[in-house]
Coordinates of C-alpha atoms in Angstrom, one line a residue:
Chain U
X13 CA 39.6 154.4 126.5
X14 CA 38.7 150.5 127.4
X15 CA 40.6 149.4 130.3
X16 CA 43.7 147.1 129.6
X17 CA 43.5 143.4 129.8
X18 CA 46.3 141.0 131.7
X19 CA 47.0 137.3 131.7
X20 CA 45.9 135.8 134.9
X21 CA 46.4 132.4 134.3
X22 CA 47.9 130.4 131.1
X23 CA 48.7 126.8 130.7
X24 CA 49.6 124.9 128.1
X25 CA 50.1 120.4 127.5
X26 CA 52.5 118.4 126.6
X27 CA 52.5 118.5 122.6
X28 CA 52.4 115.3 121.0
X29 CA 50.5 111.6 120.9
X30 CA 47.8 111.3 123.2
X31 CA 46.2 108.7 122.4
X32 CA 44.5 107.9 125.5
X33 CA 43.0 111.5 126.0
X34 CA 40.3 112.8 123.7
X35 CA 40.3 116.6 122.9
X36 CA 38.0 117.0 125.7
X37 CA 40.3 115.3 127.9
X38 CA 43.4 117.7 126.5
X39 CA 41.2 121.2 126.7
X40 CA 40.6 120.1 130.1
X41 CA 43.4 119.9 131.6
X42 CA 44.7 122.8 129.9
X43 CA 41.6 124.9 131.2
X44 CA 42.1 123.7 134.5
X45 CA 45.5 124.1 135.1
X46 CA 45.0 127.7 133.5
X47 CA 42.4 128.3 136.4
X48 CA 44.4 127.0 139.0
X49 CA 47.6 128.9 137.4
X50 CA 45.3 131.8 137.8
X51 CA 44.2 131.0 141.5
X52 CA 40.4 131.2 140.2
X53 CA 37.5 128.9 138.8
X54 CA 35.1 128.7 136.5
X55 CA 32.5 130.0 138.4
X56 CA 34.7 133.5 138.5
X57 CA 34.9 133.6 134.3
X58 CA 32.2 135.7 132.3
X59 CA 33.0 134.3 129.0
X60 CA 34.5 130.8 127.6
X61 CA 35.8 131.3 123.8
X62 CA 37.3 127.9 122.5
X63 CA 38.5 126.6 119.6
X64 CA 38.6 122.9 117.7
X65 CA 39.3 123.2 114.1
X66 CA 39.3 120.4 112.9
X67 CA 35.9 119.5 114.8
X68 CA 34.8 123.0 114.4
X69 CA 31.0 121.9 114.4
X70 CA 30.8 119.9 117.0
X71 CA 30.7 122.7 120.4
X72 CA 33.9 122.2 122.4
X73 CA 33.2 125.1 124.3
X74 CA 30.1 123.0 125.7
X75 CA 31.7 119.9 125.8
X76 CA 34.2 121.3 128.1
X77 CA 31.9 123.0 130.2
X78 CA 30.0 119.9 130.8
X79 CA 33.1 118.1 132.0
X80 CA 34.6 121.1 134.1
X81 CA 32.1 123.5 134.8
X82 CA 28.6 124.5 133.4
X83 CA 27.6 127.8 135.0
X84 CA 25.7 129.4 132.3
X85 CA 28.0 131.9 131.3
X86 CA 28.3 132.5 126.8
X87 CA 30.1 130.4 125.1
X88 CA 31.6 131.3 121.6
X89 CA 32.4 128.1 119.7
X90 CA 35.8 130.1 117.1
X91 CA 37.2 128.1 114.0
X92 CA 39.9 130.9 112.1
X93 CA 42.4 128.1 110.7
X94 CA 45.6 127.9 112.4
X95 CA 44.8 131.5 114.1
X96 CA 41.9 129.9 115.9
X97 CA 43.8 129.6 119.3
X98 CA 44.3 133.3 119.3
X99 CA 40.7 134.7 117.6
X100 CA 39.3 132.6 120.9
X101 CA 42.0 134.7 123.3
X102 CA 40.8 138.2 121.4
X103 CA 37.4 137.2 121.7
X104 CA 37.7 137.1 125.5
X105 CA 39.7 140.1 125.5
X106 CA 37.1 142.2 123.5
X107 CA 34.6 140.7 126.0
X108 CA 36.5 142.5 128.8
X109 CA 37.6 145.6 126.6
X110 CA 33.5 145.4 126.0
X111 CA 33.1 145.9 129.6
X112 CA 30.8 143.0 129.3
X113 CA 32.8 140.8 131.9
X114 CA 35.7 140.9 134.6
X115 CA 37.2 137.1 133.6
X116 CA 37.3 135.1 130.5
X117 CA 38.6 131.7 129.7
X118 CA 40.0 131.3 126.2
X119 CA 40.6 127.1 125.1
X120 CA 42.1 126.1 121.8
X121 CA 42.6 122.1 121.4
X122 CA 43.3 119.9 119.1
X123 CA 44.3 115.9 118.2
X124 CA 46.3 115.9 114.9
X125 CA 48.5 113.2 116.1
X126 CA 48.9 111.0 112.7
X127 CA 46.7 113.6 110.4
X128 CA 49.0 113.5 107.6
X129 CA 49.1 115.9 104.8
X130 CA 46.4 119.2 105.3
X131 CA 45.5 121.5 102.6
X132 CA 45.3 118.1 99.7
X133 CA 41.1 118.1 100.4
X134 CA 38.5 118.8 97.7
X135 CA 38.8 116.9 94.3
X136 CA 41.5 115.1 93.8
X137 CA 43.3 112.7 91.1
X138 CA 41.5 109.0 90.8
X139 CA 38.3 110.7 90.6
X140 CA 38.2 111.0 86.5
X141 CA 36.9 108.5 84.3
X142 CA 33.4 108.2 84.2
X143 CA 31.8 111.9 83.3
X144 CA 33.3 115.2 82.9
X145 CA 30.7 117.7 84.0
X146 CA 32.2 121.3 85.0
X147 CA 31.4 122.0 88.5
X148 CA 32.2 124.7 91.3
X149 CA 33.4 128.0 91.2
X150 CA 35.9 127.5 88.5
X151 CA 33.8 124.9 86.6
X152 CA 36.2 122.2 87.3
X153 CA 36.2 118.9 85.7
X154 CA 38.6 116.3 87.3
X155 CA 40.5 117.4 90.5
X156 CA 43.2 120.5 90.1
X157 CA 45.6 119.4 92.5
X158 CA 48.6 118.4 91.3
X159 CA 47.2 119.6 87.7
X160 CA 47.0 122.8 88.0
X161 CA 50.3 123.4 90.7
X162 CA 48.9 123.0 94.5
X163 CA 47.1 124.2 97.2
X164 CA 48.6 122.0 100.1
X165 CA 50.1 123.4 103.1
X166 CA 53.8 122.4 102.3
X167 CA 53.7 123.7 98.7
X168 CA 52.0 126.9 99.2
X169 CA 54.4 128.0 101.9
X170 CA 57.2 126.8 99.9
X171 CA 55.9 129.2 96.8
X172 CA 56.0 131.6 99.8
X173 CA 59.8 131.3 100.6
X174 CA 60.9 130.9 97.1
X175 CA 58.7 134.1 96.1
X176 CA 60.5 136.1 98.8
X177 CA 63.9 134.7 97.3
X178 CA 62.8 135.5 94.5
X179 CA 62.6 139.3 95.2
X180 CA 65.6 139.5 97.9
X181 CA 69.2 138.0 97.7
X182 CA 70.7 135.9 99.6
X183 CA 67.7 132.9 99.6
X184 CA 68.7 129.3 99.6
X185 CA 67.3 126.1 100.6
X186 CA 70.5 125.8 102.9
X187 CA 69.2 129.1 104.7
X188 CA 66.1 127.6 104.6
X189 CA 67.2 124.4 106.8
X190 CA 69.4 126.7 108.6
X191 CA 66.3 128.1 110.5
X192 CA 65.3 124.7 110.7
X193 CA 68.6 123.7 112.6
X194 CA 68.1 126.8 115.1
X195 CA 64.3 125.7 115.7
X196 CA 65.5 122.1 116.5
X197 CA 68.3 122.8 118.7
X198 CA 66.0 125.2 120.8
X199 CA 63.4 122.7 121.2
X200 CA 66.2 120.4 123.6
X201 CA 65.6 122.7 125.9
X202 CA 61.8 122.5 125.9
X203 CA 60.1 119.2 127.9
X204 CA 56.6 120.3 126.4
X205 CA 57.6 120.1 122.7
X206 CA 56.8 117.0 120.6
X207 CA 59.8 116.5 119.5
X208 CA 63.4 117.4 121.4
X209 CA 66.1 116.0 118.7
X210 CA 68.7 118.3 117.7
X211 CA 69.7 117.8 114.0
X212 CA 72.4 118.7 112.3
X213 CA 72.0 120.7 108.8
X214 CA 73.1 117.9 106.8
X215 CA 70.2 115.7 108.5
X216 CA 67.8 118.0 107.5
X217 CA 68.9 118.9 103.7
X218 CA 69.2 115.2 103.4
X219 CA 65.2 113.9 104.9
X220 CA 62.6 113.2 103.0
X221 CA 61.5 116.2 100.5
X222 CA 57.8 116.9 101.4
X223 CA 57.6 120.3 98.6
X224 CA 61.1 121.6 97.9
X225 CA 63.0 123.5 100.1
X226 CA 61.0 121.9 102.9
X227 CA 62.0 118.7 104.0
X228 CA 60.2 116.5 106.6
X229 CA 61.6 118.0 109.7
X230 CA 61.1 121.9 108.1
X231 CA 57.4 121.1 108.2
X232 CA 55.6 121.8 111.4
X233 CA 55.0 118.4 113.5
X234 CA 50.9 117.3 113.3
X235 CA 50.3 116.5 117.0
X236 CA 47.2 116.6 120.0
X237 CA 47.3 119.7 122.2
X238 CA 46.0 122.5 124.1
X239 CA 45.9 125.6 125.7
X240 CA 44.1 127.9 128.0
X241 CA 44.1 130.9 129.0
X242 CA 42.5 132.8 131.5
X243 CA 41.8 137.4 130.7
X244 CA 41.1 139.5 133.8
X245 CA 40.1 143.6 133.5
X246 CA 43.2 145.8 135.0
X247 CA 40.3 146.9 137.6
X248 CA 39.2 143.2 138.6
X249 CA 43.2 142.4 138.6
X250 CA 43.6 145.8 141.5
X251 CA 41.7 143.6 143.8
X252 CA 43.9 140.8 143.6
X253 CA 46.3 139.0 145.9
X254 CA 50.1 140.6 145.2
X255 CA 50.9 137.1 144.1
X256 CA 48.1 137.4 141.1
X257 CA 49.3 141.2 140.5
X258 CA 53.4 139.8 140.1
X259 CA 52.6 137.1 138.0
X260 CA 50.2 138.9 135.6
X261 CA 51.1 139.5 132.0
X262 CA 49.5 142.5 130.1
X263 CA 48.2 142.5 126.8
X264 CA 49.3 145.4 125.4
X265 CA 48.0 144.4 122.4
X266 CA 45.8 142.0 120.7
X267 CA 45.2 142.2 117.2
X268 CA 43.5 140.3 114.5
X269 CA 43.9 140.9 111.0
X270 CA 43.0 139.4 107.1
X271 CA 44.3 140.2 103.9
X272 CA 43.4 143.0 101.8
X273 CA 43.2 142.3 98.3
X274 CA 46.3 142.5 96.4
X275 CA 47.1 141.3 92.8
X276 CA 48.0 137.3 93.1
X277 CA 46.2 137.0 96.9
X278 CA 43.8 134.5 95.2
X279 CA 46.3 132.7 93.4
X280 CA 49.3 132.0 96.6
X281 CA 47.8 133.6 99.6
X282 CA 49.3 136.3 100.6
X283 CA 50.5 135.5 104.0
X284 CA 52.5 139.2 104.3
X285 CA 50.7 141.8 104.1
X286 CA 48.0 140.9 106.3
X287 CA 50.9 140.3 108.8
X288 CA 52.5 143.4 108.0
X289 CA 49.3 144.8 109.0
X290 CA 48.4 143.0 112.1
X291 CA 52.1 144.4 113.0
X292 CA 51.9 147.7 112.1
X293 CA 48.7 147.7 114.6
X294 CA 49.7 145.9 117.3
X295 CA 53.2 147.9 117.6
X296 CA 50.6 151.0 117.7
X297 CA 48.7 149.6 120.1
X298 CA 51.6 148.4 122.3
X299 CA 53.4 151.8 122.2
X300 CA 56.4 149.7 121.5
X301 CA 58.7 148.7 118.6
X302 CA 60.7 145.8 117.2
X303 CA 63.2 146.9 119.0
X304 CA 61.8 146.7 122.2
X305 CA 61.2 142.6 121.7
X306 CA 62.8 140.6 124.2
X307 CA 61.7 137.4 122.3
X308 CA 59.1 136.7 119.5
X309 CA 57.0 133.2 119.0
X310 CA 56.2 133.5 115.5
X311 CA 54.5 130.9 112.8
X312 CA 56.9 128.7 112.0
X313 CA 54.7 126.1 110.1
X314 CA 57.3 125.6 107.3
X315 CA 61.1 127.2 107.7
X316 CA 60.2 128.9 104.9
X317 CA 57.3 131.2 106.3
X318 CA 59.5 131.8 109.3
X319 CA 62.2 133.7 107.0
X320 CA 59.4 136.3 105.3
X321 CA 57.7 136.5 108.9
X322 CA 61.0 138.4 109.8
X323 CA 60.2 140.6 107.4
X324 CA 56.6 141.2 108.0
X325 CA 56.7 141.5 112.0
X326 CA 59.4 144.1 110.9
X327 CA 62.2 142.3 112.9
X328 CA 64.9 143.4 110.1
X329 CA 64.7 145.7 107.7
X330 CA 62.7 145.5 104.4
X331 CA 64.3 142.4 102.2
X332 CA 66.8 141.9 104.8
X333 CA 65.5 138.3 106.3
X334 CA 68.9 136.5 104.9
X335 CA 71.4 138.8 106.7
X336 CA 69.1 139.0 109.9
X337 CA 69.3 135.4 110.1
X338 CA 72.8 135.0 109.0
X339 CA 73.9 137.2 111.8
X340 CA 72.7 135.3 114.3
X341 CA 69.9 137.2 115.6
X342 CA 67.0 134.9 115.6
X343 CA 69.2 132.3 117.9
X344 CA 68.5 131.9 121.7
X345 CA 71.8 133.9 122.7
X346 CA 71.4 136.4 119.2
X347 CA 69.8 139.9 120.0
X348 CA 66.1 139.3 118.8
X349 CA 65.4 135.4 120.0
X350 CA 63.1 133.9 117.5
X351 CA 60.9 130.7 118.4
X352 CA 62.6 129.5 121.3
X353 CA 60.0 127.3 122.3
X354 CA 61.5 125.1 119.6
X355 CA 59.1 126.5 117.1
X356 CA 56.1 124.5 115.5
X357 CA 58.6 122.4 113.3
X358 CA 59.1 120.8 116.8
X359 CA 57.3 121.8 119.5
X360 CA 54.4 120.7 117.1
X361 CA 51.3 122.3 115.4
X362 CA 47.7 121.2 117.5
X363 CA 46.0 123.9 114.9
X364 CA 43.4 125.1 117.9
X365 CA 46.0 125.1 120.5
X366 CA 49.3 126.9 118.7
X367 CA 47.5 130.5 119.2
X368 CA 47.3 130.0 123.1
X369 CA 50.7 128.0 123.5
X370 CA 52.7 130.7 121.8
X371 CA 51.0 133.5 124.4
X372 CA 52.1 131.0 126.8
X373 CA 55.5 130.8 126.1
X374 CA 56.3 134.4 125.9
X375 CA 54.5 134.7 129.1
X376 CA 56.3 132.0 130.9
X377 CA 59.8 134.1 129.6
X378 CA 58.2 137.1 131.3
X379 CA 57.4 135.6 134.5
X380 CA 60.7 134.7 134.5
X381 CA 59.5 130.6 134.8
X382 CA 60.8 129.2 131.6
X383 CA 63.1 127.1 133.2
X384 CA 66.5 126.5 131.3
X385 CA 65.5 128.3 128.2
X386 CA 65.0 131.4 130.1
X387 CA 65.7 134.6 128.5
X388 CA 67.1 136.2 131.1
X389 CA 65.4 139.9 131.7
X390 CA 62.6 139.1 129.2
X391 CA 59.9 142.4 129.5
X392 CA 58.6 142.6 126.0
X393 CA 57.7 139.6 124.1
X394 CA 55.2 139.0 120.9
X395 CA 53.5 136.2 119.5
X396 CA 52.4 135.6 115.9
X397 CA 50.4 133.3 114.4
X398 CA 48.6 133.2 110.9
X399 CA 45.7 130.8 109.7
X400 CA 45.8 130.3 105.6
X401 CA 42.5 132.0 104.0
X402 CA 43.5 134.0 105.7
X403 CA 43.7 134.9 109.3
X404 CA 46.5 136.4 111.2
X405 CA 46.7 137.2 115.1
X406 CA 49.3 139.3 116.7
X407 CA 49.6 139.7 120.7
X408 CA 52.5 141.8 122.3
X409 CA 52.9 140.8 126.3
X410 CA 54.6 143.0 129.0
X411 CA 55.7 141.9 132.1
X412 CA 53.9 143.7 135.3
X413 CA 55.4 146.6 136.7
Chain R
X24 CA 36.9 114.9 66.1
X25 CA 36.3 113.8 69.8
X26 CA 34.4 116.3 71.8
X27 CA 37.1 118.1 74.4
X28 CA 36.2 119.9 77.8
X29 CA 38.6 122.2 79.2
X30 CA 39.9 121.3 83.1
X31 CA 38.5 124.8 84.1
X32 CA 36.3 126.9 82.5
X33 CA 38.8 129.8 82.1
X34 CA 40.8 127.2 80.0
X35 CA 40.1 128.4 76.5
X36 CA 40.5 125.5 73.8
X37 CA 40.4 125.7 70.6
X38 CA 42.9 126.9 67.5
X39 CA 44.3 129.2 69.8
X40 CA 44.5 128.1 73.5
X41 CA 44.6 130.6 76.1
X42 CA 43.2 131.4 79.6
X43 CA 40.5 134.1 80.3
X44 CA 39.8 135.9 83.9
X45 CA 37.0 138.3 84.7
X46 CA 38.0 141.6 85.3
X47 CA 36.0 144.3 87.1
X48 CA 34.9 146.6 84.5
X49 CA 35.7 149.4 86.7
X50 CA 39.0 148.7 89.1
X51 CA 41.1 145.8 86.6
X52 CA 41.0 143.3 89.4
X53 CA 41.3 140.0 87.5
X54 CA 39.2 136.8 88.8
X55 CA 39.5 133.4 88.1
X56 CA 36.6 131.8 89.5
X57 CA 32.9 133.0 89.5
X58 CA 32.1 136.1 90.5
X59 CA 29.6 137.7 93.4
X60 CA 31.5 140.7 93.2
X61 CA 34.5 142.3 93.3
X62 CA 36.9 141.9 96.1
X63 CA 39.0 145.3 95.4
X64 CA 36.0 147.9 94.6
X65 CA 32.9 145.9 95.8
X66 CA 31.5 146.9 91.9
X67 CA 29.8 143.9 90.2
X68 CA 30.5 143.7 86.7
X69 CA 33.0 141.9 84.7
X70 CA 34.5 141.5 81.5
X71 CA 36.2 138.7 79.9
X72 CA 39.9 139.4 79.7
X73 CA 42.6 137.6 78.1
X74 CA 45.8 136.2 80.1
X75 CA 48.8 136.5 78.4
X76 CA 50.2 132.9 77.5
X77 CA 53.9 133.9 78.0
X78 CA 55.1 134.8 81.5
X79 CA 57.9 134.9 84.0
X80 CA 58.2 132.3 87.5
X81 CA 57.6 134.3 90.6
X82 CA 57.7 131.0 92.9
X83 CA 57.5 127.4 92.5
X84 CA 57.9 124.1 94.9
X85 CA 58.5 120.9 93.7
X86 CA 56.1 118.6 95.2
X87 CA 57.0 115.0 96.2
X88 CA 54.2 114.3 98.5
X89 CA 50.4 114.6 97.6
X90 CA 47.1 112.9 97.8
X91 CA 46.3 109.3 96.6
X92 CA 46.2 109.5 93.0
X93 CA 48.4 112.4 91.8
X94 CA 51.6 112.0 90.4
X95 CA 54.7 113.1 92.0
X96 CA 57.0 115.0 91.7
X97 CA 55.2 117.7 90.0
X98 CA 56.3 121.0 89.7
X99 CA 53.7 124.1 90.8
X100 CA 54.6 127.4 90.4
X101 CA 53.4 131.0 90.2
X102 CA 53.6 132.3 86.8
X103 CA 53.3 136.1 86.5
X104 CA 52.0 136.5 83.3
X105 CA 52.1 140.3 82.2
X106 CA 51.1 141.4 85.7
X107 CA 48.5 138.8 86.4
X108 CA 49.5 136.0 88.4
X109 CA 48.4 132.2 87.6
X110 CA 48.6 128.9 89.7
X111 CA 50.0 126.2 87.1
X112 CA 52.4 123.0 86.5
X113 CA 55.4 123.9 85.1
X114 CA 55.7 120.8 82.9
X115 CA 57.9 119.5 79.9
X116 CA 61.1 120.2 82.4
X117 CA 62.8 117.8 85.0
X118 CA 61.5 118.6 88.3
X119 CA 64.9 119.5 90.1
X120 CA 66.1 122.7 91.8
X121 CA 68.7 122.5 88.8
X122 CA 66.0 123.0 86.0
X123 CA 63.1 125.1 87.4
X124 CA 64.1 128.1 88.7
X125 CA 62.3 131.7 89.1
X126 CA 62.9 134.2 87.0
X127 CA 62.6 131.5 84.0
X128 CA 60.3 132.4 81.1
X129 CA 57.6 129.9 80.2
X130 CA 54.7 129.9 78.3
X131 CA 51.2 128.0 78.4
X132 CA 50.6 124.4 76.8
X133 CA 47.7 122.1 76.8
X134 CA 47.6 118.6 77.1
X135 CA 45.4 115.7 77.6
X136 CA 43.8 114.4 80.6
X137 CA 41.9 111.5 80.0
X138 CA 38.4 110.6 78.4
X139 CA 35.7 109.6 80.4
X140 CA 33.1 107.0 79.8
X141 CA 31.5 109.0 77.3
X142 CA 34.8 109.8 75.0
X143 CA 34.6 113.1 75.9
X144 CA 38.5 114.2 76.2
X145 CA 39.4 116.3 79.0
X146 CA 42.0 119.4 78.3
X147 CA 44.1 120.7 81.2
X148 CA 46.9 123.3 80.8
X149 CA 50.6 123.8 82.3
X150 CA 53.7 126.1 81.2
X151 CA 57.3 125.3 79.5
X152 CA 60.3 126.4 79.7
X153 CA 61.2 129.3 77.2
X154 CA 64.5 128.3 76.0
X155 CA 66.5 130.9 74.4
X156 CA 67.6 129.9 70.6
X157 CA 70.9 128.3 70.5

């Protein structure tokens, strides 16, 4: 039996433009502020996992060190997709779990500010008109986007949504923008999200249409950001200072999961059953159930994935995402709080950082230093996060003692 | 007749258009791009296998924001055609939430893309509605 792993330290920025910071800059202060959280520094960690997608090549575990610390310890550079904030905390975990090392330091960062649409990349439209000659793995001539349906981020999680209301009753854009509503009037109560505007459901049916259901503000925000965290073994944490020990956070699970081939999960991928899975696991792991959540940060990149992600973290029975949201549930002050940070459709999406920040929140709730959006009594929280190709990471938190 | 290429090779033209997938010769998984191996079963041979050209909408979006260069709105959608699914426009319809809807029947078209520099005509595909005789 590997010994268990807690949170000693967690931070996480301010979401939104930076312009005068670079990602450097951002993982930075995040990894600083993580130590300090943590009362330790970087010449305590054994391991530094960090993450930069959208820059995956260029070593930002490196270029941090040489800005805050280079003491020789291994540094594993992690790109997932959106999950690659929380492959760089499991990788630190399995370090300790490894027995390897005591501390880890796990960074996820990114500058999206302004990025526009993701997913459009590859051939596109324009690029006809001179030679048709078949090329890649499905001998294309001209670009498929937008020829043969689409493979952006907006329109593949709306197919999502409308799939799952295609199965189940009950699914309608206005539920849809519903979700959207509760996501934007918890982020008022968040200083760190990108954006803090309530809206009403009218303003939200009525924005700009990005891929129907999802308007503008039911898409998560593009925006800079980061997040660090800092993993200590339960016997290095025994030695600690009774101020470390109260304010630790134990993983009680961290899981990491991608999907197993099912009919279509090449065509839309399949962004349930792999979560499903990472679910079922980490619920194992955890000794606890749904039930047992206090809260639950879960990947809200477009409303509509955050109505079947009820479903798949098993938050309401099989089908039942509609009712569980129409009764109120997944609100602040409902019985199973759902993405009270304000949720990536406005607390915002840094790709690298969004694994890390949602650990942070439901860690914050359980040290009971979440400010005004407190949940009072939080013990049990979980955070969810999912990278398209796909990638999913689950981590369930308890408090200590 | 101008020569024609099809958009993707599992595009079939000719008197008869229809869409091919490899299947694994020993578990049925069906492929649309080139194979290594099979992603169910890990075997690695493959048959050519026919995609039925009539099917059912599982999911669609109506896109209004792409890249540079593609026309919008456009409607994608997942057709399930006789238990194999396929990424396509649904085309010849209005793209509103009041004339795409799942559960409709369609079936597979081709039309023109353009011709390049050579005259060569490129052939993609998309599905129509199924309308039930009035």
């Amino acid at each position: 039996m590997s010994e268990d792993v807690w949170i000693l330290g967690i931070h996480m920025t301010k979401f939104g433009k930076h312009p005068d910071k670079d990602a450097v800059d951002l993982a930075a202060e995040a990894a600083r502020a993580a130590l300090a959280d943590g009362g330790v520094t970087m010449r305590d960690m054994g391991i530094l996992a960090a993450g930069n997608l959208m820059n995956a090549a260029a070593g930002i575990g490196q270029m941090l060190q040489k800005q805050i610390g280079q003491t020789g310890i291994p540094v594993y550079n992690v790109a997932n997709a959106c999950a690659t904030g929380a492959t760089a905390l499991r990788t630190a975990v399995m370090a300790i779990k490894a027995g390897e090392v005591d501390y880890g330091l796990a960074v996820g960062v990114e500058k999206l500010a302004g990025a526009g649409l993701l997913g459009a990349g590859g051939r596109t439209g324009g690029s006809e008109g001179k030679h048709y000659e078949p090329s890649g793995r499905y001998g294309a001539i001209a670009g498929t986007d937008g020829r043969i349906g689409t493979a952006t981020m907006p329109g593949t999680f709306a197919q999502v949504g409308m799939e799952y209301g295609h199965k189940y009753e009950g699914v309608s854009f206005e539920l849809f923008a519903r979700i959207s509503e509760k996501n934007h009037a918890h982020s008022t109560l968040n200083p760190l999200a990108a954006y803090t505007k309530k809206m009403t459901l009218d303003e939200i049916m009525s924005d700009v249409m990005i891929a129907y259901p999802n308007t503008r503000p039911m898409c998560s925000a593009n925006c800079d950001g980061a997040a660090a965290a800092v993993v200590v073994s339960d016997s290095k944490l025994k030695t600690l200072s009774l101020e470390q020990r109260r304010r630790a956070v134990k993983i009680s699970a961290s899981v990491l999961t991608t999907d197993p081939w099912e009919e279509a999960c090449q065509v839309l991928p399949d962004v349930n059953t792999l979560t499903r899975n990472a679910a079922r696991q980490a619920y194992e792991a955890a000794g606890v159930g749904p039930d047992d959540l206090d809260l639950v940060e879960l990947h809200d990149c477009f409303a509509t994935a955050e109505l079947v992600h009820y479903d798949n973290l098993m938050l309401c029975e099989e089908g039942g995402a509609a009712d569980f949201f129409n009764s109120g549930a997944p609100w602040r002050d409902g019985s199973k709080p759902v993405n009270v940070s304000g949720g990536l459709q406005s607390k915002g999406h840094p790709i690298s950082a969004t694994g890390i920040a949602n650990v942070w929140e439901v860690a914050t709730h359980l040290r009971g230093e979440a400010g005004e959006r407190q949940i009072e009594g939080a013990q049990v929280g979980l955070a969810h996060v999912i990278g398209l190709g796909s990638a999913c990471g689950v981590h369930i938190l308890e408090k200590a003692g | 007749m101008p020569k024609q290429l099809p958009l993707v090779d599992y595009l079939v033209l000719g008197d008869d258009p229809h869409l091919e997938a490899w299947e694994c010769t020993s578990c049925g998984a069906r492929f649309f791009d080139r194979r290594n191996a099979c992603a169910k079963c890990e075997a690695d041979e493959f048959r050519r296998a026919r995609i039925a050209s009539e099917g059912v909408v599982r999911a669609f979006t109506i896109v209004s924001l792409a890249a540079p260069g593609i026309a919008v709105p456009f409607v994608s959608a997942i057709v399930d055609c006789d238990g194999t699914s396929v990424r396509a426009n649904i085309v010849n319809v209005e793209p509103t939430d009041t004339h795409v809807a799942t559960g409709m029947k369609v079936r597979l078209v081709t039309e023109p893309i353009g011709v390049d520099d050579d005259g060569v005509e490129g052939i993609g595909f998309g599905f129509e509605p199924i309308y039930a005789a009035t």
